[in-house]
């Protein structure tokens, strides 16, 4: 799967994804089949089998997932924009030192203080969940497990798929702003993105699928203004932008501090419209639109646009892989924080 999308036709990729979908659905509907069948990259994706388990909290905090879900539901009901924000927060956490909740640490020079993190939201949701869990299961559930689960529940509440999550992530004690330098900001080349994803144990398919999270949520106009007025120093707009969309964005993004929906058509619906938008040259970020112009990613984007069930299924797979990214340093020297924004002393 490392080179999927290179030299494959859209029809071939649709067939490949259909097989994955059929196998996973069959396994979920048949317990005996589920036990005997190993679906590639489904549940034991990444290299976390020895560190993560589905039974970690079975005896120590049995209702952990129920508590997290109810809290996320409570917050998202009050502010639906928190759903995509929690997914993004989770990605930014896993992109640096693995999924160790280092993004949550709030101190001078932390990842959270970096420029790329300024627009991140959802910290108060995680803190609220942690406070509730400390009442029910003191010093038991890690903030890293909370954030990973909250991102899953946010996806479900936004209309997206559900997936099972193994637990046992440790909370890291180190968080450095300088380490966020490699996290994608939306201006990278496809090659740079592929290399970044591969460095995390993810592949081209994961890149295209996880980019589909942009089916919901917003971006700051600061992230796209260069495409509207001075693309690559030309003092002209990005020629790949649909002219009507360009006019729309120029009206919406007069100020860098404003925000604009990532999906201009169905902004609050978790669907495949994101991929359909790319065909019409109305991808918001440069990295979005480039997915449909690069031969390594275009066939995958094409395939995902045809069938929502394929996208939903593969999104679950890729999110499991993302959530299972672990850094040996955080796991070996990590802890279970009592408060998510500070290390234990």
Short mmCIF file of C-alpha atoms in Angstrom, two decimals:
data_model
loop_
_atom_site.label_atom_id
_atom_site.label_comp_id
_atom_site.label_asym_id
_atom_site.label_seq_id
_atom_site.Cartn_x
_atom_site.Cartn_y
_atom_site.Cartn_z
CA UNK A 1 0.00 0.00 0.00
CA UNK A 2 3.02 2.27 0.24
CA UNK A 3 2.83 3.26 -3.41
CA UNK A 4 -0.93 3.20 -3.87
CA UNK A 5 -2.06 5.89 -6.27
CA UNK A 6 1.05 5.73 -8.41
CA UNK A 7 0.24 4.30 -11.80
CA UNK A 8 -3.18 3.04 -10.75
CA UNK A 9 -6.41 3.94 -12.48
CA UNK A 10 -9.42 5.35 -10.64
CA UNK A 11 -11.30 2.13 -11.39
CA UNK A 12 -8.52 0.04 -9.82
CA UNK A 13 -8.51 2.14 -6.67
CA UNK A 14 -12.30 1.99 -6.38
CA UNK A 15 -12.04 -1.80 -6.62
CA UNK A 16 -9.30 -1.87 -3.99
CA UNK A 17 -11.25 0.30 -1.57
CA UNK A 18 -14.43 -1.68 -2.23
CA UNK A 19 -12.63 -4.89 -1.22
CA UNK A 20 -11.41 -3.26 1.99
CA UNK A 21 -14.92 -2.03 2.72
CA UNK A 22 -16.55 -5.42 2.04
CA UNK A 23 -14.02 -7.30 4.17
CA UNK A 24 -14.28 -4.90 7.12
CA UNK A 25 -18.08 -4.88 7.07
CA UNK A 26 -18.20 -8.66 6.82
CA UNK A 27 -15.84 -8.94 9.76
CA UNK A 28 -17.82 -6.52 11.90
CA UNK A 29 -21.05 -8.40 11.23
CA UNK A 30 -19.55 -11.83 11.92
CA UNK A 31 -17.63 -12.14 15.23
CA UNK A 32 -16.00 -15.43 14.26
CA UNK A 33 -14.81 -13.93 10.99
CA UNK A 34 -13.58 -10.85 12.82
CA UNK A 35 -11.48 -13.03 15.12
CA UNK A 36 -9.83 -14.97 12.31
CA UNK A 37 -9.52 -12.31 9.62
CA UNK A 38 -6.66 -9.82 9.61
CA UNK A 39 -7.66 -6.77 7.61
CA UNK A 40 -4.58 -4.76 6.58
CA UNK A 41 -4.14 -1.53 8.54
CA UNK A 42 -7.51 -1.79 10.24
CA UNK A 43 -7.16 -2.09 14.00
CA UNK A 44 -3.56 -2.92 14.67
CA UNK A 45 -2.23 -0.24 12.33
CA UNK A 46 1.15 1.32 13.07
CA UNK A 47 3.53 -0.38 15.47
CA UNK A 48 1.60 -0.08 18.72
CA UNK A 49 0.43 -3.62 19.47
CA UNK A 50 2.68 -3.95 22.53
CA UNK A 51 1.74 -0.57 23.98
CA UNK A 52 -1.99 -0.27 23.33
CA UNK A 53 -4.87 -2.52 24.35
CA UNK A 54 -8.66 -2.50 24.27
CA UNK A 55 -8.82 -3.70 27.88
CA UNK A 56 -6.64 -1.09 29.61
CA UNK A 57 -9.54 0.53 31.47
CA UNK A 58 -11.76 -2.54 31.68
CA UNK A 59 -11.33 -2.85 35.45
CA UNK A 60 -10.11 0.63 36.38
CA UNK A 61 -12.51 2.95 34.54
CA UNK A 62 -15.22 0.94 32.83
CA UNK A 63 -17.34 3.85 31.57
CA UNK A 64 -14.46 5.91 30.24
CA UNK A 65 -15.79 6.04 26.67
CA UNK A 66 -19.31 6.90 27.82
CA UNK A 67 -18.03 9.76 29.96
CA UNK A 68 -15.92 11.15 27.13
CA UNK A 69 -18.71 10.85 24.56
CA UNK A 70 -21.29 12.58 26.77
CA UNK A 71 -18.93 15.46 27.46
CA UNK A 72 -17.99 15.90 23.79
CA UNK A 73 -21.67 15.76 22.85
CA UNK A 74 -22.45 18.42 25.44
CA UNK A 75 -19.80 20.78 24.07
CA UNK A 76 -20.51 20.15 20.39
CA UNK A 77 -24.22 20.73 20.96
CA UNK A 78 -23.38 24.20 22.27
CA UNK A 79 -20.81 24.87 19.55
CA UNK A 80 -20.79 22.57 16.48
CA UNK A 81 -17.52 24.12 15.25
CA UNK A 82 -15.74 22.30 18.07
CA UNK A 83 -16.17 18.97 16.23
CA UNK A 84 -13.66 19.74 13.45
CA UNK A 85 -11.50 21.62 15.95
CA UNK A 86 -11.07 18.50 18.09
CA UNK A 87 -10.12 16.42 15.05
CA UNK A 88 -7.52 19.03 14.09
CA UNK A 89 -6.21 19.23 17.66
CA UNK A 90 -5.71 15.47 17.65
CA UNK A 91 -3.81 15.61 14.34
CA UNK A 92 -1.50 18.35 15.60
CA UNK A 93 -0.81 16.33 18.73
CA UNK A 94 0.07 13.14 16.86
CA UNK A 95 2.15 15.05 14.30
CA UNK A 96 4.75 15.91 16.95
CA UNK A 97 6.19 13.21 19.26
CA UNK A 98 3.26 10.93 18.49
CA UNK A 99 -0.10 10.95 20.26
CA UNK A 100 1.12 11.96 23.71
CA UNK A 101 -1.01 15.03 24.51
CA UNK A 102 2.09 17.24 24.30
CA UNK A 103 0.01 19.79 22.38
CA UNK A 104 -2.09 20.32 25.52
CA UNK A 105 0.80 21.48 27.74
CA UNK A 106 0.45 25.19 28.35
CA UNK A 107 3.78 26.78 29.15
CA UNK A 108 6.26 29.13 27.54
CA UNK A 109 7.96 27.48 24.59
CA UNK A 110 5.49 24.60 24.30
CA UNK A 111 3.93 23.29 21.08
CA UNK A 112 0.78 25.10 22.08
CA UNK A 113 2.64 28.43 22.05
CA UNK A 114 3.94 27.98 18.49
CA UNK A 115 2.56 30.17 15.71
CA UNK A 116 1.04 27.19 13.91
CA UNK A 117 -0.94 26.35 17.06
CA UNK A 118 -2.49 29.79 17.54
CA UNK A 119 -5.73 28.82 15.79
CA UNK A 120 -6.12 25.46 17.55
CA UNK A 121 -9.26 25.08 19.65
CA UNK A 122 -10.85 22.52 21.94
CA UNK A 123 -8.47 22.65 24.88
CA UNK A 124 -11.28 23.50 27.28
CA UNK A 125 -13.21 20.43 26.14
CA UNK A 126 -10.33 18.12 27.00
CA UNK A 127 -9.79 19.84 30.35
CA UNK A 128 -13.47 19.42 31.18
CA UNK A 129 -13.43 15.74 30.29
CA UNK A 130 -10.28 15.21 32.35
CA UNK A 131 -11.83 16.90 35.40
CA UNK A 132 -14.86 14.61 35.15
CA UNK A 133 -12.72 11.50 34.78
CA UNK A 134 -10.57 12.50 37.76
CA UNK A 135 -13.74 12.43 39.85
CA UNK A 136 -14.70 8.97 38.64
CA UNK A 137 -11.30 7.36 38.00
CA UNK A 138 -8.50 9.39 39.63
CA UNK A 139 -5.04 9.26 38.07
CA UNK A 140 -6.11 6.58 35.61
CA UNK A 141 -7.00 7.87 32.12
CA UNK A 142 -4.29 9.66 30.16
CA UNK A 143 -4.96 12.94 28.41
CA UNK A 144 -3.58 11.36 25.23
CA UNK A 145 -6.28 8.67 25.35
CA UNK A 146 -8.90 11.35 26.08
CA UNK A 147 -7.90 13.47 23.09
CA UNK A 148 -7.78 10.48 20.75
CA UNK A 149 -11.25 9.36 21.84
CA UNK A 150 -12.68 12.88 21.76
CA UNK A 151 -11.57 13.24 18.11
CA UNK A 152 -13.39 10.00 17.28
CA UNK A 153 -16.55 11.11 19.07
CA UNK A 154 -16.40 14.54 17.44
CA UNK A 155 -16.29 12.80 14.05
CA UNK A 156 -19.35 10.72 14.91
CA UNK A 157 -21.27 13.76 16.18
CA UNK A 158 -20.46 15.54 12.90
CA UNK A 159 -22.01 12.68 10.95
CA UNK A 160 -18.85 10.71 10.31
CA UNK A 161 -17.93 7.07 11.05
CA UNK A 162 -17.23 5.30 14.34
CA UNK A 163 -14.11 3.22 15.01
CA UNK A 164 -12.79 1.32 18.01
CA UNK A 165 -9.81 2.72 19.90
CA UNK A 166 -7.12 0.84 21.83
CA UNK A 167 -5.89 2.60 24.97
CA UNK A 168 -2.66 2.95 26.88
CA UNK A 169 -1.06 6.11 25.48
CA UNK A 170 1.16 7.92 27.97
CA UNK A 171 1.17 11.66 28.44
CA UNK A 172 4.49 13.12 27.38
CA UNK A 173 6.46 15.42 29.65
CA UNK A 174 8.17 17.33 26.84
CA UNK A 175 6.57 19.90 24.53
CA UNK A 176 8.72 22.16 22.34
CA UNK A 177 7.43 24.84 19.97
CA UNK A 178 10.38 24.33 17.61
CA UNK A 179 9.28 20.76 16.94
CA UNK A 180 6.10 22.00 15.24
CA UNK A 181 8.16 23.33 12.34
CA UNK A 182 7.47 20.24 10.23
CA UNK A 183 3.70 20.18 10.77
CA UNK A 184 1.91 20.98 7.46
CA UNK A 185 0.45 24.49 7.20
CA UNK A 186 -1.32 24.18 3.83
CA UNK A 187 1.39 25.48 1.48
CA UNK A 188 3.53 22.38 1.06
CA UNK A 189 4.14 20.40 -2.10
CA UNK A 190 2.60 16.94 -2.40
CA UNK A 191 6.08 15.43 -2.19
CA UNK A 192 6.72 17.21 1.10
CA UNK A 193 3.37 16.03 2.45
CA UNK A 194 4.01 12.43 1.40
CA UNK A 195 7.42 12.50 3.05
CA UNK A 196 5.95 13.94 6.25
CA UNK A 197 3.20 11.31 6.39
CA UNK A 198 5.67 8.51 5.67
CA UNK A 199 7.86 9.73 8.54
CA UNK A 200 4.87 9.06 10.80
CA UNK A 201 4.18 5.59 9.42
CA UNK A 202 1.36 6.79 7.17
CA UNK A 203 1.10 6.45 3.40
CA UNK A 204 -0.28 8.27 0.37
CA UNK A 205 -3.73 6.77 0.89
CA UNK A 206 -3.77 8.07 4.48
CA UNK A 207 -2.73 11.51 3.24
CA UNK A 208 -5.63 11.80 0.81
CA UNK A 209 -8.16 10.26 3.20
CA UNK A 210 -7.20 12.32 6.25
CA UNK A 211 -7.25 15.46 4.10
CA UNK A 212 -10.94 14.63 3.72
CA UNK A 213 -11.41 15.83 7.30
CA UNK A 214 -11.61 19.22 5.59
CA UNK A 215 -15.15 18.27 4.63
CA UNK A 216 -16.06 20.14 7.84
CA UNK A 217 -14.49 23.03 9.68
CA UNK A 218 -12.98 26.39 8.89
CA UNK A 219 -9.60 27.91 8.15
CA UNK A 220 -8.25 31.34 8.92
CA UNK A 221 -8.12 33.62 5.91
CA UNK A 222 -4.47 34.21 6.71
CA UNK A 223 -3.82 30.68 5.43
CA UNK A 224 -5.28 31.39 1.98
CA UNK A 225 -4.76 35.08 1.27
CA UNK A 226 -1.47 34.47 -0.53
CA UNK A 227 -3.41 32.34 -3.06
CA UNK A 228 -5.78 35.22 -3.71
CA UNK A 229 -3.36 38.08 -4.30
CA UNK A 230 0.29 37.07 -4.55
CA UNK A 231 0.69 33.40 -5.36
CA UNK A 232 4.36 32.39 -5.37
CA UNK A 233 5.39 36.05 -5.60
CA UNK A 234 3.59 36.69 -8.90
CA UNK A 235 1.31 39.40 -7.47
CA UNK A 236 -1.47 37.43 -9.12
CA UNK A 237 -3.92 34.84 -7.77
CA UNK A 238 -3.30 31.10 -7.93
CA UNK A 239 -4.34 30.24 -11.52
CA UNK A 240 -5.80 26.92 -10.36
CA UNK A 241 -8.60 28.58 -8.36
CA UNK A 242 -12.05 28.55 -9.98
CA UNK A 243 -12.75 32.23 -10.93
CA UNK A 244 -16.13 32.26 -9.19
CA UNK A 245 -14.58 30.76 -6.07
CA UNK A 246 -11.78 33.32 -6.24
CA UNK A 247 -14.32 36.16 -6.18
CA UNK A 248 -16.12 34.50 -3.26
CA UNK A 249 -12.90 34.12 -1.27
CA UNK A 250 -11.84 37.70 -1.93
CA UNK A 251 -15.14 38.88 -0.48
CA UNK A 252 -14.92 36.56 2.52
CA UNK A 253 -11.23 37.11 3.25
CA UNK A 254 -10.69 40.84 3.28
CA UNK A 255 -8.98 40.45 6.65
CA UNK A 256 -6.47 37.78 7.66
CA UNK A 257 -8.25 37.36 10.99
CA UNK A 258 -11.49 36.27 9.31
CA UNK A 259 -12.33 32.61 8.75
CA UNK A 260 -13.78 30.68 5.83
CA UNK A 261 -15.27 27.21 5.47
CA UNK A 262 -12.94 24.51 4.14
CA UNK A 263 -15.85 23.05 2.17
CA UNK A 264 -17.78 25.83 0.47
CA UNK A 265 -20.72 23.62 -0.53
CA UNK A 266 -21.69 21.42 2.44
CA UNK A 267 -19.67 23.09 5.18
CA UNK A 268 -21.25 21.31 8.15
CA UNK A 269 -21.81 17.86 6.67
CA UNK A 270 -19.31 15.02 6.86
CA UNK A 271 -19.44 13.78 3.27
CA UNK A 272 -17.42 13.41 0.05
CA UNK A 273 -18.18 16.93 -1.20
CA UNK A 274 -14.62 17.89 -0.32
CA UNK A 275 -13.33 15.62 -3.09
CA UNK A 276 -16.00 16.78 -5.52
CA UNK A 277 -14.90 20.36 -4.85
CA UNK A 278 -11.36 19.52 -5.94
CA UNK A 279 -12.68 18.48 -9.36
CA UNK A 280 -14.18 21.96 -9.71
CA UNK A 281 -11.01 23.72 -8.51
CA UNK A 282 -12.64 24.97 -5.33
CA UNK A 283 -10.26 23.43 -2.81
CA UNK A 284 -9.52 26.05 -0.16
CA UNK A 285 -5.93 25.35 0.81
CA UNK A 286 -3.20 24.94 -1.76
CA UNK A 287 -2.51 21.47 -0.35
CA UNK A 288 -6.16 20.56 -0.86
CA UNK A 289 -6.25 21.50 -4.53
CA UNK A 290 -2.85 19.96 -5.26
CA UNK A 291 -4.27 16.54 -4.35
CA UNK A 292 -6.19 16.68 -7.62
CA UNK A 293 -3.28 17.73 -9.79
CA UNK A 294 -0.65 15.21 -8.69
CA UNK A 295 -0.62 11.78 -10.33
CA UNK A 296 0.13 10.10 -6.99
CA UNK A 297 -2.96 11.47 -5.24
CA UNK A 298 -5.52 12.35 -7.91
CA UNK A 299 -6.72 8.76 -8.58
CA UNK A 300 -7.36 8.26 -4.85
CA UNK A 301 -9.24 11.55 -4.52
CA UNK A 302 -11.25 10.60 -7.58
CA UNK A 303 -12.14 7.19 -6.17
CA UNK A 304 -13.20 8.56 -2.78
CA UNK A 305 -15.49 11.09 -4.43
CA UNK A 306 -17.69 8.39 -5.94
CA UNK A 307 -18.88 6.52 -2.86
CA UNK A 308 -19.38 7.96 0.64
CA UNK A 309 -19.23 4.54 2.31
CA UNK A 310 -15.74 3.96 0.92
CA UNK A 311 -14.56 7.30 2.29
CA UNK A 312 -16.15 6.70 5.70
CA UNK A 313 -14.65 3.24 6.00
CA UNK A 314 -11.17 4.28 4.96
CA UNK A 315 -11.35 7.40 7.14
CA UNK A 316 -11.83 5.10 10.13
CA UNK A 317 -8.81 3.03 9.09
CA UNK A 318 -6.57 6.06 8.65
CA UNK A 319 -7.72 7.65 11.91
CA UNK A 320 -6.85 4.44 13.77
CA UNK A 321 -3.38 4.59 12.23
CA UNK A 322 -3.04 8.26 13.16
CA UNK A 323 -4.14 7.62 16.75
CA UNK A 324 -1.69 4.74 17.08
CA UNK A 325 1.39 6.83 16.30
CA UNK A 326 3.55 6.54 19.39
CA UNK A 327 6.92 8.01 20.27
CA UNK A 328 9.08 5.67 22.31
CA UNK A 329 10.40 8.60 24.35
CA UNK A 330 6.91 9.63 25.46
CA UNK A 331 5.81 6.07 26.14
CA UNK A 332 8.90 5.15 28.16
CA UNK A 333 9.11 8.30 30.27
CA UNK A 334 5.49 9.40 30.09
CA UNK A 335 2.83 9.60 32.78
CA UNK A 336 -0.89 10.00 33.37
CA UNK A 337 -1.35 13.69 34.02
CA UNK A 338 -3.76 14.86 36.69
CA UNK A 339 -4.35 18.04 34.68
CA UNK A 340 -3.92 18.00 30.93
CA UNK A 341 -2.28 21.39 30.58
CA UNK A 342 0.62 20.68 32.94
CA UNK A 343 2.96 17.83 33.83
CA UNK A 344 2.81 16.13 37.21
CA UNK A 345 5.41 17.17 39.76
#
